[in-house]
Coordinates of C-alpha atoms in Angstrom, one line a residue:
X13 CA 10.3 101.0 -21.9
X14 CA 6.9 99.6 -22.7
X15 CA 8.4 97.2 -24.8
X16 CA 10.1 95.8 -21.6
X17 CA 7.3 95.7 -19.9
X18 CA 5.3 93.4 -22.8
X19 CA 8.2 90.9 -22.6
X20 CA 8.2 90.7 -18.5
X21 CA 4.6 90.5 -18.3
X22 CA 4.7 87.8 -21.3
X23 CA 7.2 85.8 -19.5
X24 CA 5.3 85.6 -16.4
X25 CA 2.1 84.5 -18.1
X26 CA 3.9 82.0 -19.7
X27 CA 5.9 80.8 -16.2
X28 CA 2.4 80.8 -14.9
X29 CA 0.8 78.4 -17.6
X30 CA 4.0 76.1 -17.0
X31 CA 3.4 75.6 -13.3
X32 CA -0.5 75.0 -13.7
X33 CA 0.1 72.2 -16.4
X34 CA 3.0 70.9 -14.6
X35 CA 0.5 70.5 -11.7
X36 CA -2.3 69.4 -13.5
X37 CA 0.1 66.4 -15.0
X38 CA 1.1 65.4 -11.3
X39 CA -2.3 65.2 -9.8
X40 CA -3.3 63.3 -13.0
X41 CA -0.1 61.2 -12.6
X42 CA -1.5 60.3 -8.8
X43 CA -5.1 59.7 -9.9
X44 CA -4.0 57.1 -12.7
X45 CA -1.4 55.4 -10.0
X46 CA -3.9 55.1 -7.6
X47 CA -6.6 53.5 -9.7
X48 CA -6.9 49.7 -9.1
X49 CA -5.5 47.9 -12.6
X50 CA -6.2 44.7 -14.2
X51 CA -3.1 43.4 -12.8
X52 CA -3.8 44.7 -9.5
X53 CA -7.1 42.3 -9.6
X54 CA -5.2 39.2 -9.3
X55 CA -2.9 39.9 -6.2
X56 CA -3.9 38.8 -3.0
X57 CA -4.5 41.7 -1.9
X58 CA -8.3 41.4 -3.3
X59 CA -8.5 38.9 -1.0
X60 CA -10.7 39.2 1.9
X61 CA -8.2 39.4 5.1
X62 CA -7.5 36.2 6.5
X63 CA -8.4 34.2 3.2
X64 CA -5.2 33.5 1.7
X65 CA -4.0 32.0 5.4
X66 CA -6.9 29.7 5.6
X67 CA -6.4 27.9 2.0
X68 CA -3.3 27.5 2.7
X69 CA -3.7 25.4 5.7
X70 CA -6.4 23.2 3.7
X71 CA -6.5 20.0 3.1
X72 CA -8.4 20.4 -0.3
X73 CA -7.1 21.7 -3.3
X74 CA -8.2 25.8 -3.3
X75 CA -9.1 27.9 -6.4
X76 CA -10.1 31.3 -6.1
X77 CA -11.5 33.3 -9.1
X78 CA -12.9 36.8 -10.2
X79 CA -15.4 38.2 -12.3
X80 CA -13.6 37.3 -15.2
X81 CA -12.7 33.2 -14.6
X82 CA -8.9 34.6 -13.7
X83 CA -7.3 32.9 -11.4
X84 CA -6.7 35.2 -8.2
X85 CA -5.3 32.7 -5.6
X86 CA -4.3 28.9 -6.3
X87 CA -2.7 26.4 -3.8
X88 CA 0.3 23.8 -5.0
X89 CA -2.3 21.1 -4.7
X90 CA -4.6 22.5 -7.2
X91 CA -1.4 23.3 -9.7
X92 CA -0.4 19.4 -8.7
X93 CA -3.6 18.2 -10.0
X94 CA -3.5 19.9 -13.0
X95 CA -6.8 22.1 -12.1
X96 CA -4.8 25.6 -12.9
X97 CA -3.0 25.8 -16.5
X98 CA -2.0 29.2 -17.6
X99 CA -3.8 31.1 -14.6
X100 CA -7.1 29.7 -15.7
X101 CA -9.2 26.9 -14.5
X102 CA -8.7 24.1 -16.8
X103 CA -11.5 21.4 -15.9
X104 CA -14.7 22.5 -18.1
X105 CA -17.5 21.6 -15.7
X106 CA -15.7 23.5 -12.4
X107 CA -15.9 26.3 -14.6
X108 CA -19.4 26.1 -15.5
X109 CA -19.7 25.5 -11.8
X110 CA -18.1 28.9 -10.9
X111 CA -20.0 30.7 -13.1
X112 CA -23.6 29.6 -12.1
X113 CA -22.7 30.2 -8.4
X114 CA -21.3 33.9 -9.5
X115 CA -24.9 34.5 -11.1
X116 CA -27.1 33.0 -8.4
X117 CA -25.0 33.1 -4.8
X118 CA -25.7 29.0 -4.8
X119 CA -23.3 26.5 -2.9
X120 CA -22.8 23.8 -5.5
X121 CA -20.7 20.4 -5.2
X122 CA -20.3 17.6 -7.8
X123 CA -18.1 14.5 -7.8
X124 CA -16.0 13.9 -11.6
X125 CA -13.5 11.9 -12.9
X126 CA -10.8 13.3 -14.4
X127 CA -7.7 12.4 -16.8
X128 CA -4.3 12.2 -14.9
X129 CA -1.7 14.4 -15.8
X130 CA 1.2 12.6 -17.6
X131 CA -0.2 8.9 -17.5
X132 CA -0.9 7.6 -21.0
X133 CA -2.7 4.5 -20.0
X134 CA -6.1 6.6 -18.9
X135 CA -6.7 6.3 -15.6
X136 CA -9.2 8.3 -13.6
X137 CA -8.6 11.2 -10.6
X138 CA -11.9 11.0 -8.4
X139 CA -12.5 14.2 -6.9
X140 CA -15.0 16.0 -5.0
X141 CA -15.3 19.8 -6.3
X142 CA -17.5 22.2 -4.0
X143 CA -18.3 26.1 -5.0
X144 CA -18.9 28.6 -3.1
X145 CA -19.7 32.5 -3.7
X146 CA -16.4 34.7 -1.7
X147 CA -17.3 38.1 -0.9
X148 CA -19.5 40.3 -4.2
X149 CA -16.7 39.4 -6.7
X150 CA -15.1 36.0 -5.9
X151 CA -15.9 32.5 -5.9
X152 CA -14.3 29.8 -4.4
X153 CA -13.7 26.4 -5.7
X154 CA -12.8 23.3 -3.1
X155 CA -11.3 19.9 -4.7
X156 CA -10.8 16.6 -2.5
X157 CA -8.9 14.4 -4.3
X158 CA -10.9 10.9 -3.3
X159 CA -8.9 8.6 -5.6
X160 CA -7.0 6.5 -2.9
X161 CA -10.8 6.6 -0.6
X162 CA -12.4 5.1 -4.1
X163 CA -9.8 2.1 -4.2
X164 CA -10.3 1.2 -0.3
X165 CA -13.5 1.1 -0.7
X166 CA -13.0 -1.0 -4.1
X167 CA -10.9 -3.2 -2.5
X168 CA -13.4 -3.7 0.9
X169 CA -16.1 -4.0 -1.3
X170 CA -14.0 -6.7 -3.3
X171 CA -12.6 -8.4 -0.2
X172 CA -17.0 -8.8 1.6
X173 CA -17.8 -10.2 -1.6
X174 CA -14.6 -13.1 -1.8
X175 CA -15.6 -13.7 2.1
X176 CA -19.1 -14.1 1.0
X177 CA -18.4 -16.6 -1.7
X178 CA -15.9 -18.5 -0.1
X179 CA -18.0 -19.0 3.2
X180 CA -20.9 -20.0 1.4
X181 CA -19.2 -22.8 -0.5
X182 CA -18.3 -25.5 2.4
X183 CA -21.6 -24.1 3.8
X184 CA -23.4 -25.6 0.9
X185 CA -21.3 -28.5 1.1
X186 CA -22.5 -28.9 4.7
X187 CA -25.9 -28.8 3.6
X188 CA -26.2 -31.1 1.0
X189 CA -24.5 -33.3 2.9
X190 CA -26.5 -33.1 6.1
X191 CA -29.6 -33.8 4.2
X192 CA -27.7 -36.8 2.4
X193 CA -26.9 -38.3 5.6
X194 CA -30.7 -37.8 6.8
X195 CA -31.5 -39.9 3.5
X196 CA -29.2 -42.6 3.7
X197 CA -29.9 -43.0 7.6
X198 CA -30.6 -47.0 7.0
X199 CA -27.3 -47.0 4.8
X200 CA -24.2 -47.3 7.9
X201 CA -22.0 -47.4 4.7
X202 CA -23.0 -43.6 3.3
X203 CA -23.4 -42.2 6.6
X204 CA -19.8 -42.8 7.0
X205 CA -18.9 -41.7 3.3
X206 CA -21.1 -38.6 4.0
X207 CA -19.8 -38.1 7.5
X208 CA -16.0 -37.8 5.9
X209 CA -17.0 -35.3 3.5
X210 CA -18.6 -33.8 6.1
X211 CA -15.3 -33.4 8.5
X212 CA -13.6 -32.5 5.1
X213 CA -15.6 -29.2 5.0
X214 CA -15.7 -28.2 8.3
X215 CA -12.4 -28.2 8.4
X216 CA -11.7 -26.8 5.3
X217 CA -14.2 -23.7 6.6
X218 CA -12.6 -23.8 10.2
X219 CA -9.3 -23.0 8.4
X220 CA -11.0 -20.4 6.6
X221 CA -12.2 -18.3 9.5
X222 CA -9.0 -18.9 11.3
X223 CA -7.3 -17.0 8.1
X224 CA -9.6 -14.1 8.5
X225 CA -8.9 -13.9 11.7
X226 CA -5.1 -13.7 11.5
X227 CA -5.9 -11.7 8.3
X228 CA -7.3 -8.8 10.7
X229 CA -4.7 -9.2 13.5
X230 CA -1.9 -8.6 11.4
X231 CA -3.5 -5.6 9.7
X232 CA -4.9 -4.1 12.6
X233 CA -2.0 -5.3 15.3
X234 CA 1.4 -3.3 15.6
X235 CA 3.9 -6.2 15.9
X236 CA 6.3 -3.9 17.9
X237 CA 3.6 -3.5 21.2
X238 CA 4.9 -7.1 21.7
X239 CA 8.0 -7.4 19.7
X240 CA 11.1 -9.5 21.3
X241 CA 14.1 -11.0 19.6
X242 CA 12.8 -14.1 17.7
X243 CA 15.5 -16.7 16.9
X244 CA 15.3 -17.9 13.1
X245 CA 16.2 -21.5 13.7
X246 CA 12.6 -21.8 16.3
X247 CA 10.9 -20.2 13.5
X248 CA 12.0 -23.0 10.9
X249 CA 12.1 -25.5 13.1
X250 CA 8.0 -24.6 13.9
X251 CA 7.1 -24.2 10.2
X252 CA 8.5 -28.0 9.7
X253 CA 7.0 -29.2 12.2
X254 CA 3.6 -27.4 11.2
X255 CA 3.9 -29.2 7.7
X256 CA 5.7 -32.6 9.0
X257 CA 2.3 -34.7 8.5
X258 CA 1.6 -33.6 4.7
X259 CA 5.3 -33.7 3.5
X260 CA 5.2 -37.2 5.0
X261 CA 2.2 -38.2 3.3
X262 CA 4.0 -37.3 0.3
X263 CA 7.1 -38.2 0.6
X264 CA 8.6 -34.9 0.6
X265 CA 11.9 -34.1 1.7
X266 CA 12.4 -31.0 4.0
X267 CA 15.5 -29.5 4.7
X268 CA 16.5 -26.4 6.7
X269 CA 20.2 -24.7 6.7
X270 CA 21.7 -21.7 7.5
X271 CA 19.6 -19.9 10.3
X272 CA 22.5 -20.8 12.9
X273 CA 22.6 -17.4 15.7
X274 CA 20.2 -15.4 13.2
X275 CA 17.6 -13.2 15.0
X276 CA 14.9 -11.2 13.7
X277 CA 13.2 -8.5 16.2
X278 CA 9.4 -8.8 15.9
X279 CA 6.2 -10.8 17.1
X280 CA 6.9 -14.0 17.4
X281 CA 3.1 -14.9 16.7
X282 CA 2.7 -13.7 13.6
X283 CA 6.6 -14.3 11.9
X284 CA 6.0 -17.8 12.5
X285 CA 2.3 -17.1 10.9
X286 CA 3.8 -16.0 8.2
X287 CA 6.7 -18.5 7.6
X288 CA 4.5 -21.0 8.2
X289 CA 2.7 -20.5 5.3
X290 CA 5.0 -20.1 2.9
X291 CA 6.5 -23.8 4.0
X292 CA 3.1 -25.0 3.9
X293 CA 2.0 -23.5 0.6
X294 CA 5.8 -25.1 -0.5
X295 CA 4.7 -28.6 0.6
X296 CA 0.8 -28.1 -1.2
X297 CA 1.8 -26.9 -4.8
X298 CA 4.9 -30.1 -4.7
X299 CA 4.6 -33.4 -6.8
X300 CA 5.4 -36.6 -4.6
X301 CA 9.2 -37.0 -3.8
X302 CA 10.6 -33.9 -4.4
X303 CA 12.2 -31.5 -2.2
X304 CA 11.5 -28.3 -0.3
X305 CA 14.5 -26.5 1.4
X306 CA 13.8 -23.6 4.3
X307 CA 17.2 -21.2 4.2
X308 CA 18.3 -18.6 6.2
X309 CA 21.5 -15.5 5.4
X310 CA 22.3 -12.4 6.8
X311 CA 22.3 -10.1 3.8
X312 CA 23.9 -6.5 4.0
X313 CA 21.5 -3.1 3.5
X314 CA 22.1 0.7 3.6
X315 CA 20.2 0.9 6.9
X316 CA 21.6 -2.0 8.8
X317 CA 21.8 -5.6 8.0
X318 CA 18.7 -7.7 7.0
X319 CA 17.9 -11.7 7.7
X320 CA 16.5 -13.3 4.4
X321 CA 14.7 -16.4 4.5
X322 CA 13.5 -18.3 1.5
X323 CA 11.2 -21.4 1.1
X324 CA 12.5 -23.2 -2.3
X325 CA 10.3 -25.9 -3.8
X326 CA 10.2 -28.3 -7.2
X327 CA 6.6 -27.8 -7.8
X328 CA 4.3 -26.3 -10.4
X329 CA 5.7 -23.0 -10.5
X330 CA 4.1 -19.7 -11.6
X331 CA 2.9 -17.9 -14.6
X332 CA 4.3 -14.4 -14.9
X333 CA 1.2 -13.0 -15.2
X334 CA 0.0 -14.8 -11.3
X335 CA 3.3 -13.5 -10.1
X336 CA 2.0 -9.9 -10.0
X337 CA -1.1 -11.3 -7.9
X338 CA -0.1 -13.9 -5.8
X339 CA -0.1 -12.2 -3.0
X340 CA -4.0 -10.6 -3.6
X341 CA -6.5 -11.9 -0.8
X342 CA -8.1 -14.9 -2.0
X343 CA -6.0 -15.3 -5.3
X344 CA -5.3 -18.9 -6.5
X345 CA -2.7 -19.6 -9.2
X346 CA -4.8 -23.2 -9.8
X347 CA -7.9 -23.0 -8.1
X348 CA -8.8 -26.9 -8.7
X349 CA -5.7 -27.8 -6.8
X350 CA -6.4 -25.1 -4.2
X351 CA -9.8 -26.7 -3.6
X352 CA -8.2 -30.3 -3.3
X353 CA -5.4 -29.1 -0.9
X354 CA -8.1 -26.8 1.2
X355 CA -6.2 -23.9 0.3
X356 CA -8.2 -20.7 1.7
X357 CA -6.2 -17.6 -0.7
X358 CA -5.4 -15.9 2.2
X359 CA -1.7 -17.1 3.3
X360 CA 0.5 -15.2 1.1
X361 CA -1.9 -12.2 2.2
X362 CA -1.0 -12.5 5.3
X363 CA 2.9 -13.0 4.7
X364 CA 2.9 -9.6 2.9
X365 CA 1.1 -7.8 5.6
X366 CA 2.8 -9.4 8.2
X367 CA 6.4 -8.2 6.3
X368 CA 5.4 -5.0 5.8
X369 CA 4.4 -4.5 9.0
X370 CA 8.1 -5.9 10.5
X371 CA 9.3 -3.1 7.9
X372 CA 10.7 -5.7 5.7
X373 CA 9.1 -7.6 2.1
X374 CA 8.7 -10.9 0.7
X375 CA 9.5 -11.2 -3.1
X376 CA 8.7 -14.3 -5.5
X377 CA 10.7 -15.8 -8.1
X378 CA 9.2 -18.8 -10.4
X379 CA 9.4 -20.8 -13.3
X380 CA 6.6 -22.8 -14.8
X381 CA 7.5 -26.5 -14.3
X382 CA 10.7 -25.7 -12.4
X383 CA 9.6 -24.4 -8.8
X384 CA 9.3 -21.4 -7.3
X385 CA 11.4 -19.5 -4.1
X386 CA 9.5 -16.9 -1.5
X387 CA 11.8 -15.1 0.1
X388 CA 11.1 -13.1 3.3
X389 CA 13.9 -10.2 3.9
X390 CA 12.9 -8.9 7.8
X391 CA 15.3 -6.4 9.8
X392 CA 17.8 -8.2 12.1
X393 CA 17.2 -7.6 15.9
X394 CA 20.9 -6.0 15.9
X395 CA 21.9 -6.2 19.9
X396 CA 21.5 -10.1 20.0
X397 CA 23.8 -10.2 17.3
X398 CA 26.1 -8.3 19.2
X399 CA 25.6 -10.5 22.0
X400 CA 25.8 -13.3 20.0
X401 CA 29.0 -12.0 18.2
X402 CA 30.9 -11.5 21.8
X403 CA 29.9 -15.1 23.5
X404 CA 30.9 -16.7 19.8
X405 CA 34.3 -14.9 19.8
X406 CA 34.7 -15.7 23.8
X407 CA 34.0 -19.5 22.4
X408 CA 36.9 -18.9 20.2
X409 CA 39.7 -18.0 22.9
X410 CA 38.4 -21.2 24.8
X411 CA 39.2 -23.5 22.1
X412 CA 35.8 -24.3 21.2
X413 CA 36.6 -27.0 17.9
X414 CA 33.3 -25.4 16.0
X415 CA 34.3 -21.9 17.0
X416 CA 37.6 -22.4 15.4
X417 CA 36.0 -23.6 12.6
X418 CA 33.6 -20.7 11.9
X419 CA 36.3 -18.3 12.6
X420 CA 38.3 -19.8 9.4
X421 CA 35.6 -18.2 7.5
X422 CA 36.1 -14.9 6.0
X423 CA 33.8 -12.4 8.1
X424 CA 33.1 -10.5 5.2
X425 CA 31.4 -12.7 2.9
X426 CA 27.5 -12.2 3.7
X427 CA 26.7 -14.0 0.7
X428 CA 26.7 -17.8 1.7
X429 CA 24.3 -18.9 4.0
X430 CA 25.7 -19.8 7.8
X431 CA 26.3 -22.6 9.0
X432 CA 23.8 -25.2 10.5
X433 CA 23.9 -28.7 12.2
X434 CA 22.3 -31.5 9.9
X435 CA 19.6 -30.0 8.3
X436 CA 16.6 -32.3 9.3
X437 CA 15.3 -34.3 6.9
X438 CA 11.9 -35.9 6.5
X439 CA 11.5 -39.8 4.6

């Protein structure tokens, strides 16, 4: 009997040990889960509320670290830019940056260059990094990228100081001249020398200001506030006439084909700016008695068909090293022959702006010795086509000779240039 009592009472004291470990473990089990973990440190939940909605609606690249340089919060930008690798911050002075700010509570900002990501030929990323203390633990790191702010203000910088230089060259010229006729007032015979030169220059710097004028329409203008359907045979017929004196003079032969019922849907101003220039420069760079042909197609494209015109000449050609650059403000393949021709630098500039503002392009080839071809490709003011297409096929049914003739033609072939009457030619 007392045995069985020992083993009762030893059985309970034993149940009773079991159920005060087994509570023990639990509330140590609770205590561990609910301490915060390493892990836990780089969630967003150590965020202050309302951070991790603000970066993301930044412009600027966003880095957030902790205590220990981890990366807590990091937007696509920053990842982009190659600031985050492996969740640390990879860019050595940032760092430094962060860490100074941790110790002292101080806003700090700093502009760097920095290696691009997956370029070998070492250019620079310009960016603006600004840090800034988050809370007792975090700091915050803001990076504007100010690569693309750097090169506009290159190429402004680049474009005052061309102006500059080119405006003070018939300037001079003016000068010295004025104080040449002053000299040789007794001399009838220099005056008039001098006097030439003089118109020479002026004109040569009236064209020049004119060019930066149309320069900063065409940049600043958008070409559809006025755009109408412009009919490509005006426009070549205009850019003949514009360069009828000078072909003349040198016994260059112009001759325009193709353009026919073409239409392109723009401002007339400026597409006859820009054409205009190209036949000019065409008739400048020629020798003497060669030939410069203006023509016109209607060339097929994914998002509806597209009217190329191209300006062909015989004359010096282009280096394929100037190709890359001819269309740079101010850029002369020969800058002697520019200077004898009054070329200003700023007429293919304008071609390209004016092309990409249509939403179309102008491409160059060349060959040194052999000539060279511009060619503008513009969008083609679709509903006067249409138009165009039903009167030309009403032609047809009345027996129109011409009609019949164009109708022989195979509809389909967009590759030869439309017909034209006579192409004009100049002695």
């Amino acid at each position: 009997m007392d045995v069985n009592a020992a083993v009762a009472a030893a059985a309970a004291i034993a149940g009773l040990c079991t159920g005060v470990i087994a509570m023990l473990a639990f509330r140590w089990s609770e205590r561990d889960q609910a301490r915060p973990t390493r892990t836990s440190l780089h969630t967003d939940a150590v965020l202050p509320p309302g951070v991790d909605t603000v970066l993301s609606v930044l412009r600027s690249s966003a880095v957030v670290l902790d205590e220990s340089d981890s990366v807590v919060k990091a937007s696509s930008a920053a990842y982009a830019l190659g600031l985050v690798r492996g969740g640390k911050l990879a860019v050595e002075p940032m760092l430094h940056m962060a860490r100074d700010t941790r110790r002292d509570g101080e806003i700090r900002q700093v502009e760097l260059d920095l290696p691009r990501r997956g370029t070998g030929r070492g250019e620079a990323l310009a960016v603006s990094a600004r840090v800034a203390p988050l809370g007792s633990r975090l700091v915050l790191l803001l990076v504007e990228d100010l690569t693309e702010a750097r090169r506009i203000e290159a190429v402004r910088r680049d474009f005052v100081a061309n102006v500059s230089h080119e405006l003070k060259t018939p300037v001079g010229a003016l000068s010295l001249l004025s104080e040449a006729v002053m000299d040789a007032s007794d001399d009838p015979e220099a005056v008039t020398r001098f006097a030439g030169r003089m118109q020479i220059e002026a004109t040569r710097l009236t064209n020049l200001v004119q060019e930066l004028i149309d320069l900063s329409r065409v940049q600043n203008d958008d070409p559809l506030e006025d755009a109408e359907p412009v009919r490509v045979s005006e426009l070549v017929a205009e850019a003949i006439d514009r360069s009828r004196h000078p072909a003349s003079t040198k016994q260059i032969t112009m001759a325009a084909g193709g353009s026919g019922e073409l239409y392109i849907w723009g401002n007339r101003g400026q597409l006859a700016a820009a054409l205009g220039n190209l036949v000019e420069n065409a008739v400048n760079y020629s020798p003497a008695r060669t030939r410069v042909g203006i023509a016109a197609r209607r060339v097929p494209a994914p998002g509806g068909d597209l009217i190329e015109i191209a300006v062909t000449d015989q004359g010096i050609g282009i280096s394929e090293k100037d190709r890359e650059r001819v269309f740079e403000r101010f850029y002369r393949v020969d800058p002697a022959r520019s200077r004898a021709t009054g070329g200003t630098g700023l007429g293919l500039a304008i071609v390209k702006h004016v092309a990409a503002s249509h939403g179309g392009e102008v491409t160059v080839w060349s060959s040194e010795g052999q000539g060279s071809t511009f060619t503008l490709r513009l969008p083609e003011a679709g509903a006067v086509r249409d138009r165009s297409s039903g009167s030309s096929r009403s032609s047809r049914s009345s027996g129109d000779p011409t009609a019949r003739d164009e109708a022989a033609a195979d509809p389909s072939d967009h590759t030869t240039y439309e017909p034209l009457p006579a192409p004009e030619v100049l002695p």
